[in-house]
Amino acid sequence: MIIKELFPRFHPDLIKEITTHGIIKELPAQTELLREGQYAKVIPIVIHGLVKVYSRYEDRELLLYYIEPAESCIISFSSGISQLPSRGFAITETDAKLLLLPVDNVQQWLKTYPALNTLFFKNYDARYLDMMNAVNHLLFDKMDARILDYLKEKSRVTATQTLHITHKEIATDLGTAREVVSRILKKLEIENHITQEGRTIKIM
């Protein structure tokens, strides 16, 4: 029933296959779904909650994109289908309910059901745009613009203007130092873009 509600365009036979072979799993926030260098055996689709995907270089991490309900992780998809180690890692941002699709089954379903191909191609297109935006922000934007855009995007995906987040978490997601984040958040507060109280940041 959940699968039919998420993907009403899927063929009934595909829904039956997914119901038979897929696994629905509930995970708490901050659970690692995929490690860098790991071979993906399942491809997750988010039912409820939020997942974030990172890239890591040496001791720094960079948030690439969020996975929202009815979306999948293209890094898991690419790793699983190509049978190559993952180039990124994924963590649940919130408590999440996931549909886990075995890679072997997905490879067969892609040949039989065009709607599944459409889903993954749409996800590829959206995530490619997300990653290009992340690179452009990194190369061309000042850190204050990057932090403000980051907060606005986090506000959008969590559907709240009040974010419970530490300066350290923001620094980790953006691959910078906590001291830099603290300084810029103070500047954004003076400019009336945000307000801060403890670990709470409100977008104005």
mmCIF file of C-alpha atoms in Angstrom:
data_model
loop_
_atom_site.group_PDB
_atom_site.id
_atom_site.type_symbol
_atom_site.label_atom_id
_atom_site.label_comp_id
_atom_site.label_asym_id
_atom_site.label_seq_id
_atom_site.Cartn_x
_atom_site.Cartn_y
_atom_site.Cartn_z
ATOM 1 C CA MET A 1 0.000 0.000 0.000
ATOM 2 C CA ILE A 2 2.828 2.394 0.879
ATOM 3 C CA ILE A 3 4.606 1.650 -2.402
ATOM 4 C CA LYS A 4 1.458 2.273 -4.446
ATOM 5 C CA GLU A 5 0.906 5.602 -2.692
ATOM 6 C CA LEU A 6 4.517 6.682 -3.274
ATOM 7 C CA PHE A 7 4.645 5.575 -6.896
ATOM 8 C CA PRO A 8 1.142 5.471 -8.386
ATOM 9 C CA ARG A 9 2.566 5.142 -11.935
ATOM 10 C CA PHE A 10 4.370 1.882 -11.183
ATOM 11 C CA HIS A 11 2.992 -1.192 -12.927
ATOM 12 C CA PRO A 12 1.042 -3.490 -10.553
ATOM 13 C CA ASP A 13 3.531 -6.291 -11.283
ATOM 14 C CA LEU A 14 6.431 -4.041 -10.236
ATOM 15 C CA ILE A 15 4.622 -3.095 -7.035
ATOM 16 C CA LYS A 16 4.114 -6.800 -6.348
ATOM 17 C CA GLU A 17 7.819 -7.509 -6.978
ATOM 18 C CA ILE A 18 8.909 -4.668 -4.683
ATOM 19 C CA THR A 19 6.466 -5.793 -1.992
ATOM 20 C CA THR A 20 7.894 -9.317 -2.198
ATOM 21 C CA HIS A 21 11.613 -8.521 -2.326
ATOM 22 C CA GLY A 22 11.933 -5.056 -0.791
ATOM 23 C CA ILE A 23 12.541 -4.470 2.907
ATOM 24 C CA ILE A 24 10.976 -1.614 4.866
ATOM 25 C CA LYS A 25 13.233 -0.453 7.667
ATOM 26 C CA GLU A 26 12.917 2.278 10.289
ATOM 27 C CA LEU A 27 16.152 3.922 11.403
ATOM 28 C CA PRO A 28 16.915 6.620 13.992
ATOM 29 C CA ALA A 29 18.601 9.895 13.101
ATOM 30 C CA GLN A 30 22.365 9.826 12.526
ATOM 31 C CA THR A 31 22.431 6.226 11.292
ATOM 32 C CA GLU A 32 25.028 5.517 8.622
ATOM 33 C CA LEU A 33 23.403 3.967 5.539
ATOM 34 C CA LEU A 34 26.388 3.787 3.235
ATOM 35 C CA ARG A 35 30.114 4.133 3.905
ATOM 36 C CA GLU A 36 32.638 5.519 1.471
ATOM 37 C CA GLY A 37 34.325 2.577 -0.226
ATOM 38 C CA GLN A 38 31.463 0.194 0.583
ATOM 39 C CA TYR A 39 29.813 -1.937 -2.093
ATOM 40 C CA ALA A 40 26.069 -1.227 -2.084
ATOM 41 C CA LYS A 41 23.907 -4.337 -1.824
ATOM 42 C CA VAL A 42 20.605 -2.460 -1.528
ATOM 43 C CA ILE A 43 19.299 0.803 -2.972
ATOM 44 C CA PRO A 44 17.288 2.876 -0.487
ATOM 45 C CA ILE A 45 14.167 4.875 -1.270
ATOM 46 C CA VAL A 46 13.016 7.267 1.438
ATOM 47 C CA ILE A 47 9.417 6.766 2.589
ATOM 48 C CA HIS A 48 9.485 9.190 5.538
ATOM 49 C CA GLY A 49 12.252 11.345 6.938
ATOM 50 C CA LEU A 50 15.413 12.793 5.465
ATOM 51 C CA VAL A 51 18.819 11.435 4.458
ATOM 52 C CA LYS A 52 21.918 13.481 3.660
ATOM 53 C CA VAL A 53 24.779 12.454 1.374
ATOM 54 C CA TYR A 54 28.381 13.592 1.818
ATOM 55 C CA SER A 55 31.681 13.489 0.030
ATOM 56 C CA ARG A 56 34.896 13.264 2.036
ATOM 57 C CA TYR A 57 38.397 14.465 1.138
ATOM 58 C CA GLU A 58 41.154 13.776 3.648
ATOM 59 C CA ASP A 59 39.743 15.057 6.976
ATOM 60 C CA ARG A 60 37.026 17.284 5.489
ATOM 61 C CA GLU A 61 33.439 16.502 4.562
ATOM 62 C CA LEU A 62 31.072 18.292 2.205
ATOM 63 C CA LEU A 63 27.284 17.952 2.129
ATOM 64 C CA LEU A 64 26.267 17.133 -1.451
ATOM 65 C CA TYR A 65 22.485 16.830 -1.224
ATOM 66 C CA TYR A 66 19.470 15.673 0.766
ATOM 67 C CA ILE A 67 17.264 12.704 -0.125
ATOM 68 C CA GLU A 68 13.606 13.454 0.517
ATOM 69 C CA PRO A 69 10.530 11.152 0.524
ATOM 70 C CA ALA A 70 9.941 9.252 -2.751
ATOM 71 C CA GLU A 71 13.581 9.839 -3.733
ATOM 72 C CA SER A 72 16.529 7.458 -3.885
ATOM 73 C CA CYS A 73 20.276 7.644 -3.316
ATOM 74 C CA ILE A 74 22.016 7.820 -6.692
ATOM 75 C CA ILE A 75 25.392 7.065 -5.119
ATOM 76 C CA SER A 76 23.990 3.769 -3.800
ATOM 77 C CA PHE A 77 22.356 3.161 -7.181
ATOM 78 C CA SER A 78 25.584 3.850 -9.087
ATOM 79 C CA SER A 79 27.667 1.720 -6.715
ATOM 80 C CA GLY A 80 25.204 -1.160 -6.777
ATOM 81 C CA ILE A 81 24.543 -1.264 -10.508
ATOM 82 C CA SER A 82 28.189 -0.761 -11.527
ATOM 83 C CA GLN A 83 29.473 -3.021 -8.707
ATOM 84 C CA LEU A 84 32.036 -0.402 -7.720
ATOM 85 C CA PRO A 85 32.813 0.988 -4.240
ATOM 86 C CA SER A 86 30.789 3.994 -3.160
ATOM 87 C CA ARG A 87 32.338 7.428 -3.688
ATOM 88 C CA GLY A 88 30.309 9.027 -0.917
ATOM 89 C CA PHE A 89 28.481 8.196 2.274
ATOM 90 C CA ALA A 90 24.926 8.639 3.484
ATOM 91 C CA ILE A 91 23.472 9.281 6.951
ATOM 92 C CA THR A 92 19.905 9.691 8.172
ATOM 93 C CA GLU A 93 19.345 13.341 9.096
ATOM 94 C CA THR A 94 16.107 12.551 10.935
ATOM 95 C CA ASP A 95 14.333 9.397 12.065
ATOM 96 C CA ALA A 96 13.529 7.740 8.758
ATOM 97 C CA LYS A 97 11.544 4.932 7.180
ATOM 98 C CA LEU A 98 13.264 3.459 4.133
ATOM 99 C CA LEU A 99 12.406 0.992 1.414
ATOM 100 C CA LEU A 100 15.505 -1.087 0.645
ATOM 101 C CA LEU A 101 15.628 -2.651 -2.827
ATOM 102 C CA PRO A 102 18.112 -5.491 -3.444
ATOM 103 C CA VAL A 103 20.543 -4.521 -6.225
ATOM 104 C CA ASP A 104 20.199 -7.859 -8.043
ATOM 105 C CA ASN A 105 16.436 -7.407 -8.324
ATOM 106 C CA VAL A 106 16.706 -3.764 -9.371
ATOM 107 C CA GLN A 107 18.999 -4.718 -12.261
ATOM 108 C CA GLN A 108 16.311 -7.041 -13.599
ATOM 109 C CA TRP A 109 13.426 -4.634 -12.937
ATOM 110 C CA LEU A 110 15.157 -1.860 -14.875
ATOM 111 C CA LYS A 111 14.980 -4.039 -18.004
ATOM 112 C CA THR A 112 11.289 -4.769 -17.549
ATOM 113 C CA TYR A 113 9.635 -1.686 -16.050
ATOM 114 C CA PRO A 114 10.227 1.714 -17.734
ATOM 115 C CA ALA A 115 8.734 3.622 -14.782
ATOM 116 C CA LEU A 116 11.607 2.502 -12.563
ATOM 117 C CA ASN A 117 14.119 3.791 -15.112
ATOM 118 C CA THR A 118 12.254 7.097 -15.138
ATOM 119 C CA LEU A 119 12.432 7.353 -11.347
ATOM 120 C CA PHE A 120 16.199 6.852 -11.240
ATOM 121 C CA PHE A 121 16.878 9.144 -14.212
ATOM 122 C CA LYS A 122 14.830 11.902 -12.577
ATOM 123 C CA ASN A 123 16.796 11.377 -9.375
ATOM 124 C CA TYR A 124 20.081 11.499 -11.302
ATOM 125 C CA ASP A 125 19.053 14.777 -12.937
ATOM 126 C CA ALA A 126 18.017 16.384 -9.632
ATOM 127 C CA ARG A 127 21.093 15.201 -7.741
ATOM 128 C CA TYR A 128 23.451 16.245 -10.563
ATOM 129 C CA LEU A 129 21.995 19.752 -10.313
ATOM 130 C CA ASP A 130 22.407 19.660 -6.513
ATOM 131 C CA MET A 131 26.054 18.648 -6.831
ATOM 132 C CA MET A 132 26.755 21.299 -9.476
ATOM 133 C CA ASN A 133 25.223 23.898 -7.163
ATOM 134 C CA ALA A 134 27.386 22.633 -4.297
ATOM 135 C CA VAL A 135 30.517 22.941 -6.445
ATOM 136 C CA ASN A 136 29.520 26.415 -7.663
ATOM 137 C CA HIS A 137 28.876 27.574 -4.093
ATOM 138 C CA LEU A 138 32.250 26.176 -3.055
ATOM 139 C CA LEU A 139 34.143 27.848 -5.896
ATOM 140 C CA PHE A 140 32.380 31.159 -6.342
ATOM 141 C CA ASP A 141 30.353 32.126 -3.258
ATOM 142 C CA LYS A 142 31.635 33.764 -0.121
ATOM 143 C CA MET A 143 31.166 31.734 3.039
ATOM 144 C CA ASP A 144 28.374 33.979 4.349
ATOM 145 C CA ALA A 145 26.302 33.307 1.196
ATOM 146 C CA ARG A 146 27.051 29.572 1.447
ATOM 147 C CA ILE A 147 25.950 29.424 5.080
ATOM 148 C CA LEU A 148 22.750 31.391 4.452
ATOM 149 C CA ASP A 149 21.855 29.199 1.452
ATOM 150 C CA TYR A 150 22.622 26.112 3.527
ATOM 151 C CA LEU A 151 20.279 27.268 6.310
ATOM 152 C CA LYS A 152 17.502 28.097 3.837
ATOM 153 C CA GLU A 153 17.799 24.704 2.157
ATOM 154 C CA LYS A 154 17.784 22.925 5.506
ATOM 155 C CA SER A 155 14.707 24.946 6.461
ATOM 156 C CA ARG A 156 13.008 23.866 3.217
ATOM 157 C CA VAL A 157 13.711 20.141 3.503
ATOM 158 C CA THR A 158 12.733 20.025 7.180
ATOM 159 C CA ALA A 159 9.674 22.271 6.643
ATOM 160 C CA THR A 160 10.503 24.568 9.554
ATOM 161 C CA GLN A 161 12.076 27.984 9.953
ATOM 162 C CA THR A 162 13.448 27.016 13.367
ATOM 163 C CA LEU A 163 16.525 24.811 13.095
ATOM 164 C CA HIS A 164 18.032 22.905 16.020
ATOM 165 C CA ILE A 165 21.639 22.715 14.912
ATOM 166 C CA THR A 166 25.089 23.454 16.294
ATOM 167 C CA HIS A 167 27.792 25.594 14.739
ATOM 168 C CA LYS A 168 29.955 22.454 14.584
ATOM 169 C CA GLU A 169 27.325 20.595 12.529
ATOM 170 C CA ILE A 170 27.136 23.451 10.027
ATOM 171 C CA ALA A 171 30.923 23.556 9.809
ATOM 172 C CA THR A 172 31.073 19.800 9.152
ATOM 173 C CA ASP A 173 28.434 19.964 6.408
ATOM 174 C CA LEU A 174 30.192 22.850 4.671
ATOM 175 C CA GLY A 175 33.757 21.640 5.139
ATOM 176 C CA THR A 176 34.950 24.634 7.141
ATOM 177 C CA ALA A 177 35.950 25.553 10.703
ATOM 178 C CA ARG A 178 33.488 26.052 13.556
ATOM 179 C CA GLU A 179 35.039 29.420 14.383
ATOM 180 C CA VAL A 180 34.335 30.643 10.841
ATOM 181 C CA VAL A 181 30.695 29.545 11.112
ATOM 182 C CA SER A 182 30.240 31.240 14.501
ATOM 183 C CA ARG A 183 31.644 34.507 13.181
ATOM 184 C CA ILE A 184 29.473 34.505 10.069
ATOM 185 C CA LEU A 185 26.307 33.505 11.933
ATOM 186 C CA LYS A 186 26.826 36.516 14.185
ATOM 187 C CA LYS A 187 27.146 38.686 11.065
ATOM 188 C CA LEU A 188 23.966 37.205 9.581
ATOM 189 C CA GLU A 189 22.188 37.874 12.853
ATOM 190 C CA ILE A 190 23.254 41.531 12.833
ATOM 191 C CA GLU A 191 21.969 41.772 9.241
ATOM 192 C CA ASN A 192 18.592 40.341 10.408
ATOM 193 C CA HIS A 193 18.788 37.211 8.249
ATOM 194 C CA ILE A 194 18.588 34.941 11.309
ATOM 195 C CA THR A 195 18.173 34.942 15.076
ATOM 196 C CA GLN A 196 20.063 32.655 17.460
ATOM 197 C CA GLU A 197 19.279 31.269 20.860
ATOM 198 C CA GLY A 198 21.382 28.425 22.244
ATOM 199 C CA ARG A 199 21.433 25.671 19.630
ATOM 200 C CA THR A 200 18.451 27.139 17.793
ATOM 201 C CA ILE A 201 18.680 29.211 14.636
ATOM 202 C CA LYS A 202 15.570 30.845 13.187
ATOM 203 C CA ILE A 203 15.438 31.955 9.564
ATOM 204 C CA MET A 204 13.887 35.396 9.240
#
